[in-house]
XYZ file of C-alpha atoms in Angstrom:
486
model
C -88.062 -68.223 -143.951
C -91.969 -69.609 -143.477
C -90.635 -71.571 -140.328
C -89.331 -68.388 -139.287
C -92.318 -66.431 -139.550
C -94.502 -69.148 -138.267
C -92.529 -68.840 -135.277
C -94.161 -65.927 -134.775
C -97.526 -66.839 -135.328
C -97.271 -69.387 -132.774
C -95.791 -66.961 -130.288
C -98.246 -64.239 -131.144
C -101.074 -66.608 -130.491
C -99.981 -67.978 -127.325
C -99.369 -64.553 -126.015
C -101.355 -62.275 -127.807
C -103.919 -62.393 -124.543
C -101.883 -61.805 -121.751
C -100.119 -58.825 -123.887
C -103.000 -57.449 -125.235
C -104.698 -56.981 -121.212
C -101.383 -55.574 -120.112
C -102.182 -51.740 -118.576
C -99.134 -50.540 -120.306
C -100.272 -50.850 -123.609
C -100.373 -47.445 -125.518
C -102.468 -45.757 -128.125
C -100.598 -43.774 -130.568
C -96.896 -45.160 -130.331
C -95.468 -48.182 -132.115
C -95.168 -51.131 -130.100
C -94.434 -54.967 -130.499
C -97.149 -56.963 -130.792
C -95.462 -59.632 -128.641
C -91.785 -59.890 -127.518
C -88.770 -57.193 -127.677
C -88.609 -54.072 -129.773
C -85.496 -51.196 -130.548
C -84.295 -49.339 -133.357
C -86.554 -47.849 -135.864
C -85.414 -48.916 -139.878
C -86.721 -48.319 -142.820
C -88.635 -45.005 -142.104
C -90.843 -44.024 -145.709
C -93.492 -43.071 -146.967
C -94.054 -45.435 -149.810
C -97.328 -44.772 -152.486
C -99.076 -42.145 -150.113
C -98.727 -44.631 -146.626
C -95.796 -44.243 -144.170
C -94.084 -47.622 -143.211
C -92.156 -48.214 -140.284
C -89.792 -51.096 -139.620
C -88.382 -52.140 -136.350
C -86.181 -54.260 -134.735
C -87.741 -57.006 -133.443
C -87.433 -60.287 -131.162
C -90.829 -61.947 -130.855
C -89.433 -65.039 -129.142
C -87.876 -63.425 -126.164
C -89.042 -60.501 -124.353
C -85.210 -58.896 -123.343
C -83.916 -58.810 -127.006
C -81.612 -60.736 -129.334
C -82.813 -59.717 -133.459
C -83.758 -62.144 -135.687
C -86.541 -60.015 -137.339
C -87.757 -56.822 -139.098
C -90.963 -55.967 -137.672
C -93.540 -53.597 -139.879
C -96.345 -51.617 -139.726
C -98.048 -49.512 -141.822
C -100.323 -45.717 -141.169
C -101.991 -43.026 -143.230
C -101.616 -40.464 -140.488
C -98.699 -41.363 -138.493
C -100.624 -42.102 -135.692
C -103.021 -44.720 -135.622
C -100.894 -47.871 -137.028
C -101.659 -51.368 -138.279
C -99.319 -54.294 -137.753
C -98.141 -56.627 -140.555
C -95.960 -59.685 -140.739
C -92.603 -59.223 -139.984
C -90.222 -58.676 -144.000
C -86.774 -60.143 -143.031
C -85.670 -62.943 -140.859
C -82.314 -64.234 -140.038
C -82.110 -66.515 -142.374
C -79.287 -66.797 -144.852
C -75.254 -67.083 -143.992
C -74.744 -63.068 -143.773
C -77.386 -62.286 -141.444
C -77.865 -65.613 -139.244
C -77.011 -64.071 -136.479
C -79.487 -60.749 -136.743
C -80.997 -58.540 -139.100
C -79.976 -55.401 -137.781
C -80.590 -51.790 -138.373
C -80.739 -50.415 -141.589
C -82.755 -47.591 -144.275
C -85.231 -47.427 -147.007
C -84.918 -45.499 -150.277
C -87.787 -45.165 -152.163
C -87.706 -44.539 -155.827
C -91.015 -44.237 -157.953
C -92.995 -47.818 -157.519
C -90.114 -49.407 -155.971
C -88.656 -49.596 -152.167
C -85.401 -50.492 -151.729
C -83.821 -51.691 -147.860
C -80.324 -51.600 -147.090
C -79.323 -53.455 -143.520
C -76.462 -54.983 -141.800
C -76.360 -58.531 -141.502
C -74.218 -59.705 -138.619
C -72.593 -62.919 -137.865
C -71.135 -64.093 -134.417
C -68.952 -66.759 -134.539
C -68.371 -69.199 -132.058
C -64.817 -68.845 -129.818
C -63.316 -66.997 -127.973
C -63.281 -63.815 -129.809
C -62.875 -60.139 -128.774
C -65.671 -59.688 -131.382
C -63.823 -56.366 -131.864
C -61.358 -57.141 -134.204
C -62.166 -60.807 -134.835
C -65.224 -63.336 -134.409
C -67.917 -60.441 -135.676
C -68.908 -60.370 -139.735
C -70.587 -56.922 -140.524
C -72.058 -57.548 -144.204
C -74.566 -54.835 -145.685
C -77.025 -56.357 -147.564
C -79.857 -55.061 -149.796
C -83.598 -56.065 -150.743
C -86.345 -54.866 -152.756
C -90.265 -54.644 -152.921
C -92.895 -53.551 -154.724
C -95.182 -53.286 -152.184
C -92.992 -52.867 -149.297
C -94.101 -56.658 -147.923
C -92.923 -59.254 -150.019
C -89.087 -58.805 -149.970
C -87.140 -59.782 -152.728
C -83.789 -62.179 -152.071
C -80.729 -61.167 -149.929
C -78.398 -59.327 -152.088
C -75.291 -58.257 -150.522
C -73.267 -55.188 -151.245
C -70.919 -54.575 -149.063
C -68.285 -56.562 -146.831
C -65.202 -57.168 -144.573
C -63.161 -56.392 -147.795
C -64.269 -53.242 -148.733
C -63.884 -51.614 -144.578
C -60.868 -49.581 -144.351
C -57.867 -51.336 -143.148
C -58.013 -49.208 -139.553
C -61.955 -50.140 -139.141
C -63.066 -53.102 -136.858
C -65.606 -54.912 -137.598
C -67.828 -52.889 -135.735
C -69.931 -51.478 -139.062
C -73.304 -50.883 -139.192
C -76.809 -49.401 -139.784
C -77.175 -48.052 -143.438
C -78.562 -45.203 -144.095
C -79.036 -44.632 -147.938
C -80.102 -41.561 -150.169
C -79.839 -40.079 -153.842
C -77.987 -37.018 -154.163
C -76.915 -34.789 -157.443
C -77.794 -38.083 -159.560
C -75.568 -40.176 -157.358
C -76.427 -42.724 -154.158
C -74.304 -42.469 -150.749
C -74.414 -44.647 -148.022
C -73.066 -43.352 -144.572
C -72.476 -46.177 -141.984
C -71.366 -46.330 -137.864
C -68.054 -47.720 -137.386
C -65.182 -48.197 -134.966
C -61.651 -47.047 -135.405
C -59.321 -48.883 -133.879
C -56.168 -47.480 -131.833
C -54.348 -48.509 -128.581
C -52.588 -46.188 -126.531
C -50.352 -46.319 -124.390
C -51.290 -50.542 -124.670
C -54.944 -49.465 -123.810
C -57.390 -49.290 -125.804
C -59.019 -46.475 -127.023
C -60.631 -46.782 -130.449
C -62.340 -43.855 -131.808
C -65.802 -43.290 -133.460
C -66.627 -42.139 -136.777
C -68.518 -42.991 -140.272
C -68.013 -44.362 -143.718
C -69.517 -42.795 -146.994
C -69.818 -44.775 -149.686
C -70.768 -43.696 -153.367
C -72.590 -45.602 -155.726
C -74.289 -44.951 -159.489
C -76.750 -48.276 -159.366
C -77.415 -49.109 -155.652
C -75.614 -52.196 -155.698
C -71.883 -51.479 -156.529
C -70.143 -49.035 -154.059
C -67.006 -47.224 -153.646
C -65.566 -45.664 -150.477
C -65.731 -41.941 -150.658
C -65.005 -40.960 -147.390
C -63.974 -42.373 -144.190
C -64.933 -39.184 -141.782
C -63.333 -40.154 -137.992
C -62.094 -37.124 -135.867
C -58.967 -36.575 -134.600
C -60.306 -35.924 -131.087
C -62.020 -39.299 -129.894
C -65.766 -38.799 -129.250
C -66.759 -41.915 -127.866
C -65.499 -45.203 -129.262
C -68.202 -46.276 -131.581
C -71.040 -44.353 -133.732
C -74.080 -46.303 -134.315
C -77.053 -45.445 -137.020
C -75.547 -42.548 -138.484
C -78.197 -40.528 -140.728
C -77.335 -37.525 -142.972
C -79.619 -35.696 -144.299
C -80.376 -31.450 -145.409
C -82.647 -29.583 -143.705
C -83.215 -25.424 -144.492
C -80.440 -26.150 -146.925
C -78.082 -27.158 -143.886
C -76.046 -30.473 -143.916
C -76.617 -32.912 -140.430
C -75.325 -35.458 -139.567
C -77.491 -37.494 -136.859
C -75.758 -40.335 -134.960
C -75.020 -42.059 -131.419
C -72.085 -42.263 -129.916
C -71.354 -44.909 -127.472
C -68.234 -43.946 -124.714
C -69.087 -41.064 -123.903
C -67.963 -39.444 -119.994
C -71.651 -38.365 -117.821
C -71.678 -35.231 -117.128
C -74.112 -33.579 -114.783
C -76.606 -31.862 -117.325
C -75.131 -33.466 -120.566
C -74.439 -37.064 -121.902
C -76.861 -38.288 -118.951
C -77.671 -41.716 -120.139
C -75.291 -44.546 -121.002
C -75.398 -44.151 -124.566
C -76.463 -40.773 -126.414
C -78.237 -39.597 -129.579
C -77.631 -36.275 -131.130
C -76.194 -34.506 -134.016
C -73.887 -32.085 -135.751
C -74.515 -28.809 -138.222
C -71.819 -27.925 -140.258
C -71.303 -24.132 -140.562
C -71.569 -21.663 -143.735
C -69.271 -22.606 -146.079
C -67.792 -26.110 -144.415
C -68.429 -29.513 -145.273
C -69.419 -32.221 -142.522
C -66.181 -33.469 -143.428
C -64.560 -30.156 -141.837
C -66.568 -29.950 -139.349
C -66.178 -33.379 -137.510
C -62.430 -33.420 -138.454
C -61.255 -32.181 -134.839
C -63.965 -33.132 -132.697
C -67.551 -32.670 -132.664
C -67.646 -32.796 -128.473
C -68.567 -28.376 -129.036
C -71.083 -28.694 -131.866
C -72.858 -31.776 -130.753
C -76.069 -30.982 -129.269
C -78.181 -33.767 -127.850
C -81.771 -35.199 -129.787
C -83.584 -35.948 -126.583
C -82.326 -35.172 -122.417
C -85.188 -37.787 -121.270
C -84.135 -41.190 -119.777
C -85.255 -43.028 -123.178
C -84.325 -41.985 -126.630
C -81.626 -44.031 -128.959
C -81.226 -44.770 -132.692
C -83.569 -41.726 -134.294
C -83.720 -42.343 -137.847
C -85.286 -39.533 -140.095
C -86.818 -39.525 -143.593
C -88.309 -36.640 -146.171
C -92.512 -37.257 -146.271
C -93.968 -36.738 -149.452
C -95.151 -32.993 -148.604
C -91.358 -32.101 -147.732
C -91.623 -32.618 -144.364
C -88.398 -34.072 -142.371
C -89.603 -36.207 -139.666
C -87.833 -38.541 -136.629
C -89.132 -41.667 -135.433
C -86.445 -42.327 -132.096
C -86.136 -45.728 -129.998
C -87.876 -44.986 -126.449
C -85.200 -46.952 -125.319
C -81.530 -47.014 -124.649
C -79.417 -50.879 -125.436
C -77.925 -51.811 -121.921
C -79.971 -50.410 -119.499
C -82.235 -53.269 -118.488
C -80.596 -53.678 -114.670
C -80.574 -50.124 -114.273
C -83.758 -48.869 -116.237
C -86.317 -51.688 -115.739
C -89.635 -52.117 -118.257
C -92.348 -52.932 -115.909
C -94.698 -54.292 -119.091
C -92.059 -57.210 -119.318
C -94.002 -59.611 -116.824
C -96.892 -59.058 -119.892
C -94.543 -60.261 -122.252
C -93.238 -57.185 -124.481
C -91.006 -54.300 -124.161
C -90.318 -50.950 -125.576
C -91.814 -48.627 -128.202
C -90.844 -46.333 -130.626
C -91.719 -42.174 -129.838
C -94.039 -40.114 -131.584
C -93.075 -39.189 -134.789
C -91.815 -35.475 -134.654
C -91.471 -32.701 -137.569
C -87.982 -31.181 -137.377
C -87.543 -27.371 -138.659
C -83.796 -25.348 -138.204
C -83.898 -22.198 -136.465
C -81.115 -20.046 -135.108
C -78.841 -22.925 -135.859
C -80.730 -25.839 -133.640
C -83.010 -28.019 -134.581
C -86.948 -27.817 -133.129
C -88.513 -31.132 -132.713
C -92.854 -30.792 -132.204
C -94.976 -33.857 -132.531
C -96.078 -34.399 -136.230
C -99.155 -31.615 -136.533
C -101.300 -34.864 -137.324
C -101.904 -35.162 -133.926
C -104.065 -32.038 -133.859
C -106.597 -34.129 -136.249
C -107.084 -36.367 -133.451
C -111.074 -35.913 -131.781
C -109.488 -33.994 -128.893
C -112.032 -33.129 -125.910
C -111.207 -30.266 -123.108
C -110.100 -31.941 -119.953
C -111.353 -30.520 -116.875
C -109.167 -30.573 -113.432
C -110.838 -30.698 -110.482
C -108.838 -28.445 -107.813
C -106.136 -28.925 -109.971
C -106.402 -32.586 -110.441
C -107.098 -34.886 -113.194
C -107.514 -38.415 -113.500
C -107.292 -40.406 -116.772
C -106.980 -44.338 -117.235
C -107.092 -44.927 -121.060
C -106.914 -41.724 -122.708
C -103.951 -39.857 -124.059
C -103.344 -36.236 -122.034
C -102.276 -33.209 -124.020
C -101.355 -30.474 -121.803
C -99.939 -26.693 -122.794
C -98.209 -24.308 -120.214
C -97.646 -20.963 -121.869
C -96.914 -17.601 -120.890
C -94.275 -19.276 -118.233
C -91.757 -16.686 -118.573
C -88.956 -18.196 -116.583
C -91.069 -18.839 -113.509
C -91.162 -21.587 -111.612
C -93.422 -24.452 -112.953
C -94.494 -27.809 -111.629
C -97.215 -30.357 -113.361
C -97.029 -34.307 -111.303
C -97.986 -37.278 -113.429
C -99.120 -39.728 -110.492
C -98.058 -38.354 -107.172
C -95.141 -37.059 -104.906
C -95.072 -40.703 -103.931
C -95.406 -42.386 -106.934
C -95.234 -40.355 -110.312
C -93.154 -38.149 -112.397
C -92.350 -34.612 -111.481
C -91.908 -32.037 -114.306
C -90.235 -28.926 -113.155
C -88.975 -25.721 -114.685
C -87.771 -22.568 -113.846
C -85.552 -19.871 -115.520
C -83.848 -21.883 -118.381
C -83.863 -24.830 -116.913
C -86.177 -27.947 -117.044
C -86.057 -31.238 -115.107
C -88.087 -34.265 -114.913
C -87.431 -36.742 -111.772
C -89.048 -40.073 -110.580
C -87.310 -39.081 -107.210
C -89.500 -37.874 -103.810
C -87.550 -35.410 -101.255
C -85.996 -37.837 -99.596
C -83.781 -39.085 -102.792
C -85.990 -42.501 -103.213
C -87.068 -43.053 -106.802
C -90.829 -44.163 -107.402
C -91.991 -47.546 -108.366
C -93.721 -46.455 -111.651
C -90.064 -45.533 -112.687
C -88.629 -48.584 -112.742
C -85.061 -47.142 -111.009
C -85.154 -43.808 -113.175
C -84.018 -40.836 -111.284
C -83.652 -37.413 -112.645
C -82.609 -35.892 -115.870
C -82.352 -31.817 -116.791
C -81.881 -30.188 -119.875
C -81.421 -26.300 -120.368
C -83.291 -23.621 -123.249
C -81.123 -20.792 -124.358
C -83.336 -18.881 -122.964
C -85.884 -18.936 -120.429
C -88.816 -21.638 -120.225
C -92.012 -20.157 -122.619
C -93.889 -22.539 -122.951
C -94.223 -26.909 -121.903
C -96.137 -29.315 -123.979
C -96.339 -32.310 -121.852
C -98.102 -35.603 -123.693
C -98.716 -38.709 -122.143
C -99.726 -41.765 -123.811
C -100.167 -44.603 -120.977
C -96.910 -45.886 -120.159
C -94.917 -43.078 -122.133
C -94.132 -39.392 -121.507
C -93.190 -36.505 -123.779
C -92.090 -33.113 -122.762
C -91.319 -30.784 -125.490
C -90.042 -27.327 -123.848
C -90.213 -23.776 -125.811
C -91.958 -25.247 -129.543
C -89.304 -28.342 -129.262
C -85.968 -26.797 -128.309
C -85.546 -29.533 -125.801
C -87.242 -32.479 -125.835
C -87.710 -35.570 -122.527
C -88.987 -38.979 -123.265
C -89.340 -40.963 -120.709
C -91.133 -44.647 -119.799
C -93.894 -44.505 -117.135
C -95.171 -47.038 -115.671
C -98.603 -46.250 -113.667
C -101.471 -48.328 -112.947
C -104.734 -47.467 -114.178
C -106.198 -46.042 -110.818
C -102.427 -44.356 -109.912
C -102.862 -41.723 -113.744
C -103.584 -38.620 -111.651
C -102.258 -35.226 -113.110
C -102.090 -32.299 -110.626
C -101.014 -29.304 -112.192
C -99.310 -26.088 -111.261
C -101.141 -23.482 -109.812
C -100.486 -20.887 -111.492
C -100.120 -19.772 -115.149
C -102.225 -20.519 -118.128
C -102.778 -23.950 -119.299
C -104.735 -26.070 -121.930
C -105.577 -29.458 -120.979
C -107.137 -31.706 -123.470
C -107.615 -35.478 -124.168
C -108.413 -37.754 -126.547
């Protein structure tokens, strides 16, 4: 494992300038020091300091696993980069260290992830050529990582599961421990095939030995695979969090290749009732923005439920391009949001950390303002359904945020249909409140975008990619706004 991590040394050093000087860089998000970064893992708060884990590939800017990034805050915020924990390094997991969960139990952190294999052949790596093995470490410190213990393999799947099963996500419950992973169900019909998403939920009384206690996968398909399922109880409502991959576009829903969302189940029914038909009506979407996969949530230490999301989506690098990749990283992980349930949806807001921050009141210039390193905070309230419009950039190079009535819309496109260079070949997205637009925070943070409409109904992340002189703001005429940076 030191060869490993020395690896990264090396690559951090001979990099570390030419990433560091790159304009994209941001100042409150998690991003790879050097190299590729996706799915959140191992979201705690461990002895009073939150620790975030990541996927990472320091040795090659478009991807591939190997490690488990880290990095460690006392505010959520402002974050400090450690070594990475895990490598892939043993027989279960030499072919990645993927996604996976922490559980946290009094002076002692415990990581569950899946540790894949690809074998060499020619393999469907469907239903043979892939090994899906859940494996478990533990710390004391949440740095040193004890050895690879694993838990869970090919021989305790269901007989109708691939071995498409992943991403652990691990909690104590009524003195017991479940376990709810993605998986793939497979079926052909018609000699076509058409396997079906869903999750396993596995029991356990010591963390290490567990029974299946419920394989959950609807009789409706809803997309073909499920990947980093989370449950969790919020306002004493069940939810089950998780992305389904295969699912049709639609015009104002499922607007990205892959989607992130979740499912409440209703007085009275179990998740197990309530995904048994289809979860296509209850399913409402974490994020409408062009980047947003694999949220993973965990309970901070004052009660608080809080997402950390992927500002990313897997597959979309010919189509959604990363302009901070000739600087030799990619992606970063959104603002950590609070999540509270009301009127049966769930409200994401930034974490209210961010109002600690040494903000200062920005001041437009005929409706203009230009920033280069700062983060912007601005508030439209009183909107009442009228029309809105606030350009990051400009018309010919920027992002436009519109709303009007209940609808909201961000676009990289000008009037003639051709998409702007900071948007690296995003084009328009549009989400809708249930009722009409209140009230648009908009945050930018460099090379990252956050619209959170009416307190967090709906929620657009996007990438951004403008150069230092190109971060004009003009804002909307009309209205009240606050407009603040920091």
């Amino acid at each position: 494992m030191e060869n490993a991590f020395q690896r990264v040394r090396d690559e951090l050093e001979r990099m570390g300038r030419t990433v560091g000087s790159c304009p994209f860089r941001t100042n409150y998000h998690i991003m790879p020091p050097v190299g590729w970064l996706n799915d959140p893992n191992g979201l705690c708060q461990f002895r009073g300091v939150f620790h975030a884990y990541f996927q990472y590939s320091p040795l090659n800017v478009h991807g591939g696993g190997g490690y488990w990034g880290h990095c460690v805050s006392s505010d959520l915020l402002c974050w400090e980069y450690r070594e990475p924990v895990l490598a892939a390094d043993t027989p279960e997991d030499r072919s990645g260290v993927y996604s996976g969960s922490a559980l946290v139990e009094t002076d002692r952190m415990y990581l569950f992830y899946t540790g894949n294999v690809k074998l060499p052949g020619d393999y469907d790596y469907i239903d043979a050529g892939r090994i899906s093995t859940q494996l478990l470490v533990e710390s004391g410190d949440g740095q040193q990582m004890s050895s690879k213990e694993k838990i869970l393999g090919t021989e305790d799947y269901p007989a109708d599961i691939t071995e498409h099963v992943r991403d652990p996500k691990v909690w104590s419950e009524d003195g017991h421990y479940y376990m709810v992973l993605g998986a793939r169900a497979r079926r052909w019909e018609d000699g076509i095939r058409r396997d079906k998403g869903g999750i396993l939920l596995y029991c356990s009384e010591d963390k290490k030995h567990w029974k299946l206690y419920r394989e959950i996968v609807p009789q409706k398909a809803f997309g073909y695979m499920w990947e980093c399922p989370d449950i969790f109880t919020l306002s004493g409502k069940k939810v089950l969090s998780f992305c389904p991959q295969g699912l049709a576009r639609g015009e104002e829903r499922f607007q990205n290749i892959y989607q992130s969302g979740y499912c409440l189940a209703k007085p009275g029914e179990t998740l197990e009732e309530a995904l048994c038909d289809s979860p296509e009506d209850t399913f409402r979407e974490w994020d409408m923005g062009f980047d947003f996969y694999a949220p993973q949530t965990f309970e901070a230490e004052d009660g608080r439920r809080i997402l950390i999301g992927w500002a990313g989506v897997p597959d979309t690098e010919d189509v959604h391009k990363n302009l901070s990749v000739k600087n030799g990283w990619q992606h970063c992980l959104t603002l950590p949001g609070e999540l509270t349930l009301r009127d049966g949806k769930i409200f994401r807001t930034p974490v209210r950390e961010l109002d600690k921050l040494p903000w200062q009141k920005g001041i437009a210039q005929e409706n203009r303002y230009h920033w280069e390193d700062h983060a912007v905070r601005l508030f439209l309230s009183e909107i009442g359904g009228e029309k809105r419009e606030v350009i990051i950039g400009s018309r010919k190079n920027g992002l436009i945020i519109r709303s009007e009535g209940n609808k909201t819309e961000i676009s990289f496109l000008d009037e003639t249909g051709k998409k702007a260079l900071c948007g690296g070949g995003r084009g328009r997205r549009i989400g809708r409140t249930r009722g009409m637009v209140e009230s648009l925070l908009i945050l930018v943070d460099s090379s990252i975008a956050e619209i959170f409409v009416n307190g967090g109904e709906s929620v657009f992340t996007t990438r951004i990619y403008l150069e230092k002189a190109e971060r004009d703001m003009e804002l909307c005429r009309s209205g009240k706004y606050k407009l603040e940076v920091v």
